[in-house]
PDB file of C-alpha atoms in Angstrom:
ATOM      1  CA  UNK A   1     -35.941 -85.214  -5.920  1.00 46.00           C
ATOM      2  CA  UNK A   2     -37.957 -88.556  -5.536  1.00 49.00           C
ATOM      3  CA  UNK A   3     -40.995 -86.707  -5.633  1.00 56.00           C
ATOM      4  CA  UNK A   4     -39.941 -84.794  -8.854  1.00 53.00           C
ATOM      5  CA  UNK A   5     -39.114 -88.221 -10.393  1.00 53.00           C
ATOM      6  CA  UNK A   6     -42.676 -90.383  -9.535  1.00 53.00           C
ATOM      7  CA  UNK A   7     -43.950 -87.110 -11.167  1.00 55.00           C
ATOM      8  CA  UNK A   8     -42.124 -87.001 -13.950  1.00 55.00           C
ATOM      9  CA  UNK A   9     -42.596 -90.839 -14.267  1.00 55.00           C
ATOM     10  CA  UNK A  10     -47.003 -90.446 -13.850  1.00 57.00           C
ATOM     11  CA  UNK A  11     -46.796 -88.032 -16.360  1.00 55.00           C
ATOM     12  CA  UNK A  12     -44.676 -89.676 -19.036  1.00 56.00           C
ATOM     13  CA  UNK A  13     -46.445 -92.910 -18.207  1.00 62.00           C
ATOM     14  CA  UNK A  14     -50.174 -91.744 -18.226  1.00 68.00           C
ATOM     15  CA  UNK A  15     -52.978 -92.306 -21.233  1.00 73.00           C
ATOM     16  CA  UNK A  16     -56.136 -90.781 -22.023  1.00 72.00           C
ATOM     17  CA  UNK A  17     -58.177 -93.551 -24.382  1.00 78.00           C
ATOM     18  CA  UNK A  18     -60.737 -91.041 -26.155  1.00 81.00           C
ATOM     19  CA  UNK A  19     -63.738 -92.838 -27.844  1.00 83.00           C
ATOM     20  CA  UNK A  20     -64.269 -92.427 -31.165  1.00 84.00           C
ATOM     21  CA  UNK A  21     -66.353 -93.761 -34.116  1.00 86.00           C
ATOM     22  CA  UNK A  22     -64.679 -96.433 -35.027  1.00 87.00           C
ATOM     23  CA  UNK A  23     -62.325 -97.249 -31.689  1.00 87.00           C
ATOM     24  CA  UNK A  24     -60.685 -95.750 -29.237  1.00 84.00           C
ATOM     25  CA  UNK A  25     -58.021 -92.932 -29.647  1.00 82.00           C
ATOM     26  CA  UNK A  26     -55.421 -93.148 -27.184  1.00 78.00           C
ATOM     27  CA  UNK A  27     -52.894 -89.995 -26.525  1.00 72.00           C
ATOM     28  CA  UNK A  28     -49.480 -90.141 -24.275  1.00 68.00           C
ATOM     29  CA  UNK A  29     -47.980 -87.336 -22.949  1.00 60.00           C
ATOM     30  CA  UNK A  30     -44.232 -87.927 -24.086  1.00 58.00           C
ATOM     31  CA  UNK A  31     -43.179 -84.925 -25.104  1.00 58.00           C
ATOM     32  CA  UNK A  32     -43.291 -82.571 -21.788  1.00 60.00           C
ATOM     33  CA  UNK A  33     -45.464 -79.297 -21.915  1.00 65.00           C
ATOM     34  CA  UNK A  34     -45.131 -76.477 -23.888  1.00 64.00           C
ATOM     35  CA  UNK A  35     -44.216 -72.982 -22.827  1.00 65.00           C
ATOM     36  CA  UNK A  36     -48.089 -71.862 -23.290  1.00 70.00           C
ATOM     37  CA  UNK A  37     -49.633 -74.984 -20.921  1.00 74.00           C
ATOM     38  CA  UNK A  38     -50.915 -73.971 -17.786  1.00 75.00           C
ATOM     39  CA  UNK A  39     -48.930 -76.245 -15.877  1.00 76.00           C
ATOM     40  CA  UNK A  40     -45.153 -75.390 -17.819  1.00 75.00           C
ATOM     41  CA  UNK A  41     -44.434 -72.636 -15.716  1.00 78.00           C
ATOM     42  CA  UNK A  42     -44.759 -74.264 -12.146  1.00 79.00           C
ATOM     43  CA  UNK A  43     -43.132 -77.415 -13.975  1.00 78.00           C
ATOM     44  CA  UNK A  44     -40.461 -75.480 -15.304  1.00 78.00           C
ATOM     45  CA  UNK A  45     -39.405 -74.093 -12.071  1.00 78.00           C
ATOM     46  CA  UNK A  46     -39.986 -77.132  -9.771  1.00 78.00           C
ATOM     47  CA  UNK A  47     -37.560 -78.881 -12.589  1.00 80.00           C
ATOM     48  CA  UNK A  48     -35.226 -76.360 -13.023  1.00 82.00           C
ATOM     49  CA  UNK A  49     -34.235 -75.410  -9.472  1.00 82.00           C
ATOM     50  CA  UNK A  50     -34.132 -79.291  -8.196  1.00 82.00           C
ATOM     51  CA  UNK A  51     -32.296 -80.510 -11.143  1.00 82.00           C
ATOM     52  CA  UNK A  52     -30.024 -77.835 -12.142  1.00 84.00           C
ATOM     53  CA  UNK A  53     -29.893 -74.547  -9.433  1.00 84.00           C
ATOM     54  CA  UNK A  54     -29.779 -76.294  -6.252  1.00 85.00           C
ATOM     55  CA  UNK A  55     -26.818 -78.951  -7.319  1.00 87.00           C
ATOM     56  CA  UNK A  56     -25.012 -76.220  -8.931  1.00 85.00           C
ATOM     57  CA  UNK A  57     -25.203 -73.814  -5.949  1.00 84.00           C
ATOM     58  CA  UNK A  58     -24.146 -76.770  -3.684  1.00 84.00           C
ATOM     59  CA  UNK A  59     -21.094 -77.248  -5.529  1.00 84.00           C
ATOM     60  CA  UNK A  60     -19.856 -74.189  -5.189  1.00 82.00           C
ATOM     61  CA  UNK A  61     -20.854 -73.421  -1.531  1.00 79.00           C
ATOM     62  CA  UNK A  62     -18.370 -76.253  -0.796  1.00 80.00           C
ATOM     63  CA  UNK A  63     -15.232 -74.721  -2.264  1.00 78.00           C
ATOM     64  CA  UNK A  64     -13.278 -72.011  -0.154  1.00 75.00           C
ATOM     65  CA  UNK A  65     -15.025 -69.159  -1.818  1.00 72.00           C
ATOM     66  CA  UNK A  66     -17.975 -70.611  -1.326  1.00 72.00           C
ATOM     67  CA  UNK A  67     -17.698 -71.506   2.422  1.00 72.00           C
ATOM     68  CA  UNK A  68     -17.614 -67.687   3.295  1.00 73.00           C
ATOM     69  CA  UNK A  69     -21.274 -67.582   1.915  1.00 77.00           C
ATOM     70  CA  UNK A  70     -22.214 -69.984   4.239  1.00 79.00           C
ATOM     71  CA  UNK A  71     -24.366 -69.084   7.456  1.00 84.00           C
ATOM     72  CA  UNK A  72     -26.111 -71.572   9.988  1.00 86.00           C
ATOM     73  CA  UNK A  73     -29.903 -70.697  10.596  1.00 86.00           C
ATOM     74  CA  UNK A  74     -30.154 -70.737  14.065  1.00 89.00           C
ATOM     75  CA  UNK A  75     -33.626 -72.060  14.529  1.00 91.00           C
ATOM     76  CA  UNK A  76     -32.688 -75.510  12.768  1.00 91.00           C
ATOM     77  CA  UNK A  77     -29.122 -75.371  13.047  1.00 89.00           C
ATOM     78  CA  UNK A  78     -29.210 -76.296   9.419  1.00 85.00           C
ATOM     79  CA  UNK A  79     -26.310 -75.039   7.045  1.00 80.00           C
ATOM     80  CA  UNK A  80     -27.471 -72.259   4.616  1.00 80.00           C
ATOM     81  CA  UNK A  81     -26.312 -71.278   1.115  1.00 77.00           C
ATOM     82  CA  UNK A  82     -26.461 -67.531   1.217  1.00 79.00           C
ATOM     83  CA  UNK A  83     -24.618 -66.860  -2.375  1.00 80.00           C
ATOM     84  CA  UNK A  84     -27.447 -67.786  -4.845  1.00 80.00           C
ATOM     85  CA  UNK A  85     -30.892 -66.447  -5.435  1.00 77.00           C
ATOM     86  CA  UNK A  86     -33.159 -67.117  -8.254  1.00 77.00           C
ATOM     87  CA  UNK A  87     -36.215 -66.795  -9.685  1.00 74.00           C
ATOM     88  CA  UNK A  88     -37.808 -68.474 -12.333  1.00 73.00           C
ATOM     89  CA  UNK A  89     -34.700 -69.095 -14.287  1.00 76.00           C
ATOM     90  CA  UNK A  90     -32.669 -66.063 -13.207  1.00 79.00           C
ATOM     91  CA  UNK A  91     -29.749 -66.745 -11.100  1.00 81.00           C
ATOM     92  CA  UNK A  92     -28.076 -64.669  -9.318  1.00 79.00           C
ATOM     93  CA  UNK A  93     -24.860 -66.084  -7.557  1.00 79.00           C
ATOM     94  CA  UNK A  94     -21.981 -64.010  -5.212  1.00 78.00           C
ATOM     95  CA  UNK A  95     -18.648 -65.364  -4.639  1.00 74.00           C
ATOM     96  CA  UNK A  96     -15.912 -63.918  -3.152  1.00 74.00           C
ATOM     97  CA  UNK A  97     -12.405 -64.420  -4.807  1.00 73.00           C
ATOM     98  CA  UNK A  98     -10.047 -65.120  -1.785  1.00 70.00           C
ATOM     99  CA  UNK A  99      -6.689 -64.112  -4.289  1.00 70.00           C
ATOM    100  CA  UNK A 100      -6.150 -60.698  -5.118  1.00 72.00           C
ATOM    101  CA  UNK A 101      -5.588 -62.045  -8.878  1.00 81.00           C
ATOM    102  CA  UNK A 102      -7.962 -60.455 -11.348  1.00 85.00           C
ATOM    103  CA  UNK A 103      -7.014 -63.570 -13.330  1.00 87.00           C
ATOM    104  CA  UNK A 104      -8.118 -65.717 -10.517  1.00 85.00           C
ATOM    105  CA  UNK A 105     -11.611 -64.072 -10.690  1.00 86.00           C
ATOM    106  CA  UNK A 106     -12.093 -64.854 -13.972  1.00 89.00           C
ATOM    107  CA  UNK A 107     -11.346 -67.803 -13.918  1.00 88.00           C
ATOM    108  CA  UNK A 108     -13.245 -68.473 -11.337  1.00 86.00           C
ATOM    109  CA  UNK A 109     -16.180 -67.196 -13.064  1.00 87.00           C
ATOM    110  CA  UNK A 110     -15.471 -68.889 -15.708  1.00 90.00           C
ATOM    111  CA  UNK A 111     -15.241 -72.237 -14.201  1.00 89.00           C
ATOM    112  CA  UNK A 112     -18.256 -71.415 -12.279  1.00 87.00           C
ATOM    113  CA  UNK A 113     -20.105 -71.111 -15.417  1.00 89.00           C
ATOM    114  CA  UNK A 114     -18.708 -74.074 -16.834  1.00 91.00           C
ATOM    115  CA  UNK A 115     -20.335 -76.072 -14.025  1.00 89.00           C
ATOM    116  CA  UNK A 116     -23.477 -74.028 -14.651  1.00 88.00           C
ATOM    117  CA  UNK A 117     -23.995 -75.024 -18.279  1.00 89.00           C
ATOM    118  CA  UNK A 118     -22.857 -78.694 -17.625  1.00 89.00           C
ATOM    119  CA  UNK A 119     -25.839 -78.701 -15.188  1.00 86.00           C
ATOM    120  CA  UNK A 120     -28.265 -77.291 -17.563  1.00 85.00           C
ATOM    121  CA  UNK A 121     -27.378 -79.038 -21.184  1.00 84.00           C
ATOM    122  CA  UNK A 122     -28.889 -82.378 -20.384  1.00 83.00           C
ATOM    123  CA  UNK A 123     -32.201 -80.473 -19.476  1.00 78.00           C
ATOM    124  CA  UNK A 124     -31.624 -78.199 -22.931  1.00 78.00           C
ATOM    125  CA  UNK A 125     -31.294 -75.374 -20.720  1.00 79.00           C
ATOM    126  CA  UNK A 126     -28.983 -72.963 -21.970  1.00 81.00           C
ATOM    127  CA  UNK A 127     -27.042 -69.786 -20.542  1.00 82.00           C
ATOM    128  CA  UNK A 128     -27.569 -66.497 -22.462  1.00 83.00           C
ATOM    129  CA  UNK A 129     -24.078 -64.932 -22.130  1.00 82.00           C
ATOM    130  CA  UNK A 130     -24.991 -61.322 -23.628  1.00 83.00           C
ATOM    131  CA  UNK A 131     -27.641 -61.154 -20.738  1.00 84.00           C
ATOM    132  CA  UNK A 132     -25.084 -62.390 -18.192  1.00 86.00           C
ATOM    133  CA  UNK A 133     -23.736 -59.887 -15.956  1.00 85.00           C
ATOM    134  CA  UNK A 134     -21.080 -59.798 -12.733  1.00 84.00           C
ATOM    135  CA  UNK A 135     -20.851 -57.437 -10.812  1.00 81.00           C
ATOM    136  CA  UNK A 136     -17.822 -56.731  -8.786  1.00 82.00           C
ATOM    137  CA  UNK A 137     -16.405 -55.000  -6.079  1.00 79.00           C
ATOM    138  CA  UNK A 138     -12.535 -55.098  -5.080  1.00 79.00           C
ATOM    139  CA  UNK A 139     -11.163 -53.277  -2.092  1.00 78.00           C
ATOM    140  CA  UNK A 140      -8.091 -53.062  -0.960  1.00 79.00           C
ATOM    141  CA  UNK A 141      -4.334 -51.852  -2.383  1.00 82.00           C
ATOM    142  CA  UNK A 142      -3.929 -52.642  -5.947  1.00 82.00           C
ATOM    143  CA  UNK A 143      -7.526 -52.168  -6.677  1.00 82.00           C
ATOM    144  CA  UNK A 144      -6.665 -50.057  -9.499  1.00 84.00           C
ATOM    145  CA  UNK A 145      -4.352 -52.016 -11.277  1.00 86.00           C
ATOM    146  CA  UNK A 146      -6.511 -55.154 -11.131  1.00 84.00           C
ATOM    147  CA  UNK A 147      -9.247 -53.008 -12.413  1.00 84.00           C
ATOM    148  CA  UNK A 148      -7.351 -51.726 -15.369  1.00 86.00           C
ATOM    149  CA  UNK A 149      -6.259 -55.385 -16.259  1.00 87.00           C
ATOM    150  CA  UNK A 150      -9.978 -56.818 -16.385  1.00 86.00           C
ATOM    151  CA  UNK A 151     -10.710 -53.683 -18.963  1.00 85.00           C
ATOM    152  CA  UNK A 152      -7.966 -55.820 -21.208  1.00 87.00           C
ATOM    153  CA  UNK A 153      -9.051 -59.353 -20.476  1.00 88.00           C
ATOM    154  CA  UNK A 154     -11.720 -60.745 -23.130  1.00 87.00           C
ATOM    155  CA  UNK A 155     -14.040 -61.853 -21.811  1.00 87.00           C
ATOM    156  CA  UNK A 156     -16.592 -62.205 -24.004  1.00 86.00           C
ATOM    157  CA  UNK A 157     -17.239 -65.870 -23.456  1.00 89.00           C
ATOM    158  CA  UNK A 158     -18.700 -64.978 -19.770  1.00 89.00           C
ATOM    159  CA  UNK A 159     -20.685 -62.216 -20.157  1.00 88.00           C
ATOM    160  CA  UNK A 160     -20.102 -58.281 -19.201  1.00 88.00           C
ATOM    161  CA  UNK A 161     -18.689 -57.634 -15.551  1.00 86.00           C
ATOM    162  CA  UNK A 162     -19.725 -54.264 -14.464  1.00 83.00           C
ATOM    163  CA  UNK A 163     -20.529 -51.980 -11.052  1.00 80.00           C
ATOM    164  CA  UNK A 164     -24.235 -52.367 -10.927  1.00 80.00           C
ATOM    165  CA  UNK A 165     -26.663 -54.354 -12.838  1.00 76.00           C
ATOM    166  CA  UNK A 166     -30.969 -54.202 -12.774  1.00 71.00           C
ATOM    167  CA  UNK A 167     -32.246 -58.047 -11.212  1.00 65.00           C
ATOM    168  CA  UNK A 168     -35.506 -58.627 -11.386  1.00 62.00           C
ATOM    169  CA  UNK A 169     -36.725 -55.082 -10.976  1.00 56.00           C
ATOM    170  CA  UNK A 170     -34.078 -53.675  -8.227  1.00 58.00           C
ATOM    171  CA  UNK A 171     -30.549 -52.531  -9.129  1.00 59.00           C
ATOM    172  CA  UNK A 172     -27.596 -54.249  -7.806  1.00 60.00           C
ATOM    173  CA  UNK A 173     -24.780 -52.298  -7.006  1.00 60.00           C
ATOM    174  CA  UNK A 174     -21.102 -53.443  -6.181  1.00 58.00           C
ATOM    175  CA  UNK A 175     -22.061 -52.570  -2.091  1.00 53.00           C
ATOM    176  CA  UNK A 176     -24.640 -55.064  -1.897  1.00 42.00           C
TER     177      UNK A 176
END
């Protein structure tokens, strides 16, 4: 993150002083890069996962859902977030909901979310909802019912939960 910021800071703080005929021209880069740059796309991502992902995903794997996505690598000993993935700005996050409350689960996506887009708005990242997907899996007795009561729960505000969904080129399937 301190690396990121003396970045951030060279860039916003450098000049180029162009002559010209009758002076000097001088340009400042104040405005960031834009999409077509060369350097956006490395910039975007460095950015994007420091400031936003990696706090976000952090948060979460310190709740009680989150601690059962934890592992320890073995080599280091250090403690590893197994729940999210990304790449580039696709996320893909697994929880597990320790209540057997469909309302719990949404909620808990929900607030998930919510932490999500707090993360992102001071970036102007934004979440695109009818892109957003969850996929779910219950087991267990009542599985049925709680199914049938997420088919009458709007959530439209969170995106579409379903069985299986395509990430970046593979499907995922409930199983996974």
């Amino acid at each position: 993150t301190v690396d990121l910021f003396f970045q951030q800071e060279n860039i916003h703080n450098s000049r180029l002083r162009i002559p010209v005929r009758d002076g000097v021209c001088e340009l400042s880069n104040t405005q960031g890069v834009l999409q077509g740059h060369v350097t956006a796309p490395r910039k975007f991502v460095n950015s994007f996962n420091v400031l936003v992902v990696q706090p976000w995903a952090a948060m979460l794997a310190a709740t009680p859902e989150g601690q059962t996505m934890n592992s320890i690598d073995p080599i280091s000993k250090e403690k590893l977030n197994l729940a999210t993935t990304t790449y580039v700005d696709d996320i893909g996050h697994k929880s597990v909901c320790l209540d057997k409350s469909i309302d719990t689960l949404v909620n808990n996506v929900r607030s998930n979310l919510d932490k999500l887009q707090t993360r992102q708005r001071p970036y102007g990242a934004k979440l695109n909802k009818d892109k957003t997907k969850h996929i779910i899996k219950m087991v267990g007795m009542g599985t049925h019912t709680q199914k049938r009561r997420l088919r009458h729960i709007d959530t439209k505000d969170i995106g579409e939960f379903v069985s299986s969904a395509r990430y970046l080129g593979p499907d995922l399937h409930a199983s996974n």
